[in-house]
Amino acid sequence: MFSQIFKFFVIIHFLHAPLLSSPRTEIFLKENWLFQRGQNNGAEQVGFDDSEWEPVTIPHDWAIKGPFDREIDIQDVRITQNLEQEASEKTGRTGALPHIGQGWYRKTFDLPDLKDDQKVLILFEGAMSEPQVYLNEKKVGEWNYGYNYFYFDITDAILRDEPNLLAVHLTNHPQSSRWYPGAGLYRNVRLIVKDKESIDQWGQFVTTPQITDDWAKVNVKTRFSGEGLSLVTTIFDMENNIVAKHEAEPPFGNEFDQNILIDQPKLWSPETPYLYKAVTKLLKNGVLKDEITTTFGVRTIEYNPETGFSLNGQVRKFKGVCLHHDLGPLGAAINKTALRRQMRIMKEMGCDSIRSAHNMPSIEQLELADEMGIMFLAESFDEWAKPKVPNGYNRYFETDAEKDIINLVHATRNHPSIVMWSSGNEVPDQHGSDGVKRAKWLQEIFHREDPTRPVTVGMDQVEAVMENGFGAIMDVPGLNYRVHLYEEAYERFPQGFLLGSETASTVSSRGIYKFPAEKLKHVTHPDNQCSSYDLEYCNWSNLPDDDFVLQDDKDWVIGEFVWTGFDYLGEPTPYQGIWPARSSYFGICDLAGLPKDRYYLYRSRWNTESPTLHMLPHWNWEGREGETTPVFVYTSYDSAELFVNGKSMGVQKKHGATPQNRYRLMWTDVTYEPGTIKVLAYDENGDPVAEKETHTAGEPYQIILEADRTELIANGEDLSFITVSVVDKNGIPCPTATNRLHFEVSGAGVYRAACNGDATSLEMFHEPTMKLFSGKLVVIVQSTNESGEIKLSVSGNGLKAESIQLVSTSETVI
Ligand code: GAL
């Protein structure tokens, strides 16, 4: 929302002496920061010597360059939510990257034009963690929770005649997280300069309380500071036509309350993400004092005991994924292009919703969800008062929970994509009456701040919450796993529906298959990988097919959020105590964003626009000749025939004998012989409609590059993701290749990072070399501020090298 608000005004990306345009100026503090790790006593002081500090740009993650180290943040814990009976040493739980410790950022800026009737806010969209903010040696504020958005009024500390020194101190404690949290100023920081008489920060709330086919009532509540002011709101459609203009009645106290009619409204949904814009002007005696733009959508949400969830009056089930905030090889440093790619990959799978596990989503992600059409379950906490890790949120819960929820709701409530809040994930407070009280308290804060959306908690202690009333008070009871308890919970809870707030936690490594292909709970293998036959899961979790049964057979299940859409840094279950393993195996896509086989299992159900036909495993099994090598097909078609070197292995049809038989086509007794396997899918009349082939590849011969985008914006942060693979002499992809490759970028771009999706790899992402994993990796190229051509060249010993040309053009600033 922030980038949409104020977009008619000057947007300045770095600053020496900006022109303060009336009525407000938004100044991104991106460039010319200095960073240093360590305590650095006195770093907030003007004369402090920072000449040796590292120049950085924001967003920045100080730990992502590693190196990986098993000794970092070793946690000797018993993870009760994983049903562990005793404590054991956990390596890699927080990513084995050096995020722990203290860090300082310093930056100077000038504001010579600041007028007496103006004020200055500094806004952080997140800072990891415990930021202490100093301006000109004066402490101007602090915020504990690293994931939240916060701002301070710094007017009194600003200097006009000399440079201002901003200094931010951050601390990450050991044992404070269950995943990689990132480190530093990993989200945007900005100054907002505006009139003292102006609209309050996050002071506008736009809702659409009544919608019919012919009209919508748009309610706009606007809080402000000042006296004798009037307010006008104009609503624009997506083509920039004015659809309504409304002058507010005099305010009650410091809030204007407008009801505005839109004729023939176009509704927001994942399929039709239509957005309107409200431009609000605050005036005094006809003079403009302030102006903001809020993007909003017209849509209804309803959660009903009879029908479950509906959007715009249509019943639907969430086809959702949980996502942690890190962007794999980019670490936690926010990047909108990387987020857009993630969301595009998820949408192409048919996914229509995301749960921000287990904290506030970035503003950029919500903007994209609005634009691209993805519903959002915005979560807040992984801990309340009772700890999961000793230095987690439990230390601030009593003092901070209310203000953290207020900021979450105020900063994000105008995003139509958000359809539900979550006040917690698997909090140990599910046990005991204090926990029930906390659940009620938090839910009431959400209701008070936003009466339009319900609240859930991801509950894993299902027996306890059925017993003590915790589950009964939630607006939306969310179950994490525990498929065997869905029926009983539905019976015992009063709501009449259940959400699979977290499902599956199936583990797999892209392109790795283990034999025999069998259903296995919490198994480990000597290579620290998991099988992509998608039959391995955890003590507490289950296979995707078990969730599908409930989703398909029970009207009262309102959808699921799969753990997880992408692999993330940290939590390398089932290898939490085994080195090397530093990122997760849960993802539908790997850490590089490359789809694993499971992607197509979900796609075959969720994508109703285009058919799915996907076959596994690969067919390069040197040494397995004559051995049983099952072939699975994930498809939206009901039946298919498999051929090995032209010989039919018979027709398989989906049937209900087991959940796997219902959702997968499986030929379990295929004998491996090199050559070609082919699957031929049949429609309901038995006519062949689609086919796919996999060939045994020869030796790696040539490098192949495929860019997701070839035209970049020359803004120093746009990205192209280039998938690198190798093929043999006949152009057949080599699925087991592990060749070392080297990357070189020239022209108007820089090499940013590479990732191969191997959770055991200790190679650093920012080094311009990496080994292929299962025949693939992804290289990320970043634009500079210069426009021009960019060339990426990829080479490897004994391989035919390849290069690709990209182009970057200057950004159009409105
Ligand atoms: C859940 C938890 C997630 C993640 C997942 C792994 O219990 O909510 O954060 O740990 O298990 O299966």
XYZ file of N, CA, C and O in Angstrom, residues 145 147 178-181 186-187 319-328 331-332 334-336 338-347 349 351-362 364-366 368-369 372 374-382 422 425 480-481 500-503 505 560-571 584 586-594 598-599 606:
380
model
N 9.751 -6.386 17.994
C 9.445 -7.492 17.079
C 10.019 -7.190 15.694
O 9.636 -6.201 15.052
N 9.533 -8.416 12.832
C 8.705 -8.596 11.635
C 7.687 -7.479 11.414
O 6.997 -7.483 10.417
N 12.755 -20.352 15.191
C 12.708 -21.767 14.765
C 13.067 -21.905 13.283
O 12.987 -22.976 12.722
N 13.369 -20.787 12.621
C 13.741 -20.791 11.207
C 14.710 -19.635 11.011
O 14.990 -18.891 11.965
N 15.202 -19.436 9.775
C 16.127 -18.333 9.521
C 15.366 -17.008 9.531
O 14.503 -16.796 8.668
N 15.672 -16.113 10.474
C 14.915 -14.868 10.524
C 15.511 -13.766 9.648
O 14.853 -12.763 9.395
N 16.200 -5.303 6.671
C 15.869 -6.188 5.544
C 14.614 -5.748 4.798
O 14.244 -6.365 3.808
N 13.949 -4.705 5.313
C 12.796 -4.154 4.586
C 12.992 -2.644 4.450
O 13.917 -2.079 5.033
N -7.177 -22.844 -1.623
C -6.126 -23.666 -2.218
C -4.832 -22.935 -1.895
O -4.310 -22.158 -2.694
N -4.369 -23.116 -0.663
C -3.349 -22.216 -0.141
C -2.023 -22.877 0.182
O -1.918 -24.100 0.324
N -1.015 -22.026 0.313
C 0.302 -22.475 0.788
C 0.751 -21.557 1.919
O 0.412 -20.372 1.947
N 1.525 -22.127 2.837
C 2.206 -21.321 3.850
C 3.552 -20.911 3.265
O 4.192 -21.703 2.570
N 3.964 -19.682 3.552
C 5.295 -19.235 3.110
C 6.003 -18.532 4.257
O 5.420 -17.667 4.910
N 7.288 -18.906 4.454
C 8.136 -18.079 5.314
C 8.586 -16.867 4.508
O 8.405 -16.812 3.294
N 9.214 -15.896 5.183
C 9.500 -14.617 4.513
C 10.788 -14.606 3.724
O 11.001 -13.710 2.922
N 11.695 -15.580 3.930
C 12.982 -15.453 3.231
C 12.805 -15.770 1.748
O 11.864 -16.434 1.344
N 13.729 -15.230 0.959
C 13.669 -15.432 -0.488
C 14.841 -16.304 -0.917
O 15.536 -16.010 -1.899
N 15.084 -17.381 -0.139
C 16.137 -18.341 -0.468
C 17.480 -17.667 -0.596
O 17.977 -17.063 0.368
N 18.177 -14.299 0.852
C 17.987 -14.119 2.285
C 16.673 -13.424 2.564
O 15.702 -13.550 1.814
N 16.664 -12.664 3.673
C 15.417 -12.010 4.077
C 15.244 -10.648 3.413
O 14.177 -10.051 3.524
N 14.129 -7.913 1.315
C 12.912 -7.920 0.500
C 13.236 -7.505 -0.933
O 14.058 -6.624 -1.165
N 12.602 -8.172 -1.874
C 12.755 -7.790 -3.284
C 11.445 -8.109 -3.992
O 11.005 -9.256 -4.028
N 10.832 -7.080 -4.549
C 9.489 -7.252 -5.105
C 9.485 -8.149 -6.338
O 8.539 -8.916 -6.547
N 11.420 -10.692 -6.863
C 11.526 -12.077 -6.389
C 10.190 -12.559 -5.827
O 9.783 -13.703 -6.039
N 9.495 -11.658 -5.140
C 8.179 -12.025 -4.601
C 7.174 -12.264 -5.727
O 6.367 -13.189 -5.674
N 7.256 -11.399 -6.760
C 6.316 -11.542 -7.878
C 6.532 -12.896 -8.558
O 5.584 -13.585 -8.913
N 7.804 -13.274 -8.698
C 8.094 -14.582 -9.311
C 7.508 -15.711 -8.465
O 6.860 -16.617 -8.976
N 7.717 -15.635 -7.149
C 7.156 -16.669 -6.260
C 5.652 -16.785 -6.459
O 5.094 -17.874 -6.562
N 5.005 -15.625 -6.504
C 3.543 -15.648 -6.557
C 3.049 -16.114 -7.922
O 2.019 -16.766 -8.030
N 3.807 -15.785 -8.960
C 3.434 -16.265 -10.302
C 3.544 -17.800 -10.348
O 2.646 -18.485 -10.843
N 4.617 -18.332 -9.767
C 4.799 -19.792 -9.774
C 3.651 -20.461 -9.004
O 3.104 -21.480 -9.425
N 3.279 -19.867 -7.887
C 2.177 -20.431 -7.097
C 0.856 -20.335 -7.862
O 0.066 -21.267 -7.888
N 0.605 -19.186 -8.491
C -0.664 -19.022 -9.227
C -0.762 -20.012 -10.385
O -1.821 -20.551 -10.666
N 0.276 -22.858 -10.428
C -0.082 -24.172 -9.864
C -1.585 -24.230 -9.570
O -2.129 -25.300 -9.309
N -2.810 -22.218 -7.103
C -2.917 -21.749 -5.719
C -3.658 -20.408 -5.713
O -3.422 -19.557 -6.571
N -4.572 -20.221 -4.741
C -5.287 -18.939 -4.690
C -5.118 -18.221 -3.364
O -5.751 -17.196 -3.129
N -4.266 -18.766 -2.462
C -4.120 -18.094 -1.174
C -2.782 -18.421 -0.512
O -2.198 -19.472 -0.758
N -2.344 -17.486 0.324
C -1.057 -17.620 1.034
C -1.268 -17.301 2.501
O -2.002 -16.377 2.847
N -0.600 -18.091 3.355
C -0.565 -17.770 4.791
C 0.853 -17.295 5.107
O 1.826 -18.005 4.801
N 0.993 -16.129 5.701
C 2.332 -15.601 6.012
C 2.782 -16.205 7.336
O 2.512 -15.686 8.394
N 3.509 -17.312 7.225
C 3.942 -18.046 8.409
C 5.245 -17.441 8.928
O 6.183 -17.325 8.169
N 5.313 -17.165 10.187
C 4.266 -17.073 11.209
C 4.297 -15.645 11.730
O 4.460 -15.415 12.902
N 4.252 -14.689 10.771
C 4.448 -13.287 11.133
C 3.856 -12.375 10.056
O 3.342 -12.856 9.049
N 4.017 -11.083 10.285
C 3.440 -10.092 9.389
C 4.016 -10.229 7.984
O 5.228 -10.261 7.820
N 3.155 -10.237 6.956
C 3.670 -10.270 5.586
C 4.295 -8.927 5.222
O 3.964 -7.906 5.817
N 5.182 -8.946 4.226
C 5.731 -7.661 3.769
C 4.639 -6.894 3.027
O 3.736 -7.496 2.439
N 5.060 -5.312 0.315
C 5.210 -5.620 -1.115
C 4.425 -6.871 -1.480
O 3.803 -6.951 -2.539
N 4.453 -7.856 -0.599
C 3.748 -9.107 -0.887
C 2.237 -8.885 -0.926
O 1.534 -9.460 -1.753
N 1.749 -8.009 -0.052
C 0.310 -7.717 -0.050
C -0.090 -6.925 -1.290
O -1.157 -7.157 -1.864
N 1.277 -7.158 -4.168
C 1.245 -8.131 -5.271
C 0.015 -9.030 -5.167
O -0.598 -9.378 -6.178
N -0.345 -9.412 -3.946
C -1.525 -10.268 -3.761
C -2.781 -9.547 -4.245
O -3.641 -10.143 -4.903
N -2.313 -9.370 -8.231
C -2.272 -10.630 -8.976
C -3.453 -11.536 -8.646
O -3.719 -12.498 -9.353
N -4.475 -13.008 -5.066
C -4.170 -14.108 -4.139
C -4.739 -13.711 -2.782
O -4.464 -12.607 -2.293
N -5.558 -14.569 -2.207
C -6.129 -14.255 -0.895
C -5.037 -14.453 0.170
O -4.139 -15.283 -0.004
N -5.164 -13.719 1.258
C -4.109 -13.730 2.265
C -4.622 -14.028 3.658
O -5.618 -13.450 4.105
N -3.940 -14.946 4.326
C -4.156 -15.173 5.750
C -2.955 -14.535 6.432
O -1.845 -15.077 6.355
N -3.160 -13.360 7.015
C -2.033 -12.603 7.579
C -1.850 -12.992 9.039
O -2.728 -12.765 9.874
N -0.679 -13.588 9.322
C -0.417 -14.110 10.667
C 0.409 -13.106 11.461
O 1.002 -12.183 10.892
N 0.459 -13.316 12.771
C 1.184 -12.369 13.612
C 2.301 -13.023 14.428
O 3.437 -12.555 14.390
N 1.973 -14.092 15.164
C 2.951 -14.612 16.130
C 3.116 -16.140 16.054
O 2.161 -16.865 15.778
N 4.330 -16.578 16.392
C 4.602 -18.004 16.560
C 4.630 -18.385 18.043
O 4.665 -19.549 18.392
N -4.519 -14.156 11.586
C -4.177 -15.236 12.503
C -3.433 -14.631 13.674
O -2.467 -13.894 13.480
N 0.406 -19.276 15.893
C 0.665 -20.580 15.311
C 1.135 -21.552 16.370
O 2.168 -21.309 17.018
N -3.717 -27.625 12.454
C -2.443 -27.932 11.810
C -2.266 -29.449 11.860
O -2.134 -30.032 12.951
N -2.296 -30.092 10.681
C -2.164 -31.563 10.582
C -3.315 -32.241 11.339
O -4.414 -31.740 11.342
N -7.943 -26.203 7.334
C -6.630 -26.846 7.413
C -5.585 -25.741 7.370
O -5.046 -25.432 6.308
N -5.321 -25.126 8.542
C -4.441 -23.949 8.547
C -3.001 -24.321 8.218
O -2.211 -23.474 7.815
N -2.655 -25.594 8.404
C -1.336 -26.068 7.977
C -1.496 -27.545 7.636
O -2.016 -28.306 8.449
N -1.075 -27.932 6.428
C -1.300 -29.319 6.010
C -0.030 -29.924 5.412
O 0.923 -29.225 5.091
N 3.169 -31.133 5.229
C 4.547 -31.304 5.693
C 5.107 -32.628 5.178
O 5.634 -33.452 5.922
N -7.225 -25.526 2.599
C -5.968 -25.898 3.234
C -4.847 -24.936 2.867
O -4.880 -24.290 1.815
N -3.868 -24.854 3.765
C -2.637 -24.108 3.524
C -1.487 -25.100 3.705
O -1.172 -25.500 4.826
N -0.898 -25.483 2.580
C 0.132 -26.539 2.586
C 1.428 -26.002 3.185
O 1.848 -24.882 2.863
N 2.061 -26.779 4.007
C 3.408 -26.453 4.500
C 4.413 -27.081 3.563
O 4.555 -28.288 3.593
N 5.138 -26.385 2.703
C 5.100 -24.985 2.353
C 5.169 -24.867 0.827
O 5.523 -25.828 0.159
N 4.914 -23.672 0.302
C 4.996 -23.462 -1.143
C 6.424 -23.566 -1.655
O 6.681 -24.131 -2.712
N 7.371 -22.998 -0.896
C 8.792 -23.021 -1.273
C 9.601 -23.502 -0.077
O 9.227 -23.235 1.065
N 10.716 -24.163 -0.369
C 11.657 -24.437 0.712
C 12.157 -23.116 1.267
O 12.173 -22.102 0.577
N 12.589 -23.138 2.525
C 13.070 -21.928 3.185
C 14.338 -22.253 3.947
O 14.646 -23.428 4.196
N 15.056 -21.218 4.342
C 16.310 -21.404 5.083
C 15.979 -21.802 6.517
O 15.131 -21.188 7.162
N 16.689 -22.832 7.008
C 16.444 -23.323 8.358
C 15.484 -24.499 8.374
O 15.003 -24.940 7.325
N 15.240 -25.010 9.556
C 14.336 -26.132 9.819
C 14.505 -27.299 8.835
O 13.554 -27.689 8.136
N 14.997 -26.207 4.355
C 13.910 -27.166 4.546
C 13.723 -28.088 3.350
O 14.252 -27.832 2.260
N 10.396 -29.227 2.969
C 8.935 -29.258 2.925
C 8.349 -28.671 1.641
O 7.184 -28.878 1.327
N 9.135 -27.872 0.926
C 8.595 -27.063 -0.159
C 7.998 -27.875 -1.303
O 8.474 -28.947 -1.661
N 6.953 -27.275 -1.895
C 6.406 -27.779 -3.159
C 7.414 -27.428 -4.261
O 7.574 -28.143 -5.240
N 8.101 -26.272 -4.068
C 9.232 -25.896 -4.915
C 10.476 -25.881 -4.029
O 10.377 -25.712 -2.817
N 11.646 -26.021 -4.653
C 12.875 -26.011 -3.851
C 13.289 -24.579 -3.502
O 12.581 -23.616 -3.842
N 14.444 -24.444 -2.872
C 14.882 -23.118 -2.413
C 15.173 -22.172 -3.572
O 15.134 -20.957 -3.418
N 15.446 -22.729 -4.752
C 15.688 -21.896 -5.942
C 14.377 -21.525 -6.620
O 14.374 -20.765 -7.582
N 13.272 -22.100 -6.153
C 11.969 -21.834 -6.771
C 11.648 -22.807 -7.891
O 10.655 -22.628 -8.595
N 12.475 -23.836 -8.057
C 12.205 -24.830 -9.104
C 11.179 -25.831 -8.585
O 11.320 -26.341 -7.466
N 6.008 -32.705 -6.590
C 4.772 -32.429 -5.843
C 3.983 -31.236 -6.384
O 2.779 -31.132 -6.219
N 4.720 -30.323 -7.024
C 4.070 -29.157 -7.634
C 2.939 -29.628 -8.548
O 1.856 -29.042 -8.587
N -5.605 -28.271 -8.440
C -5.907 -26.856 -8.221
C -6.046 -26.051 -9.501
O -6.791 -25.068 -9.530
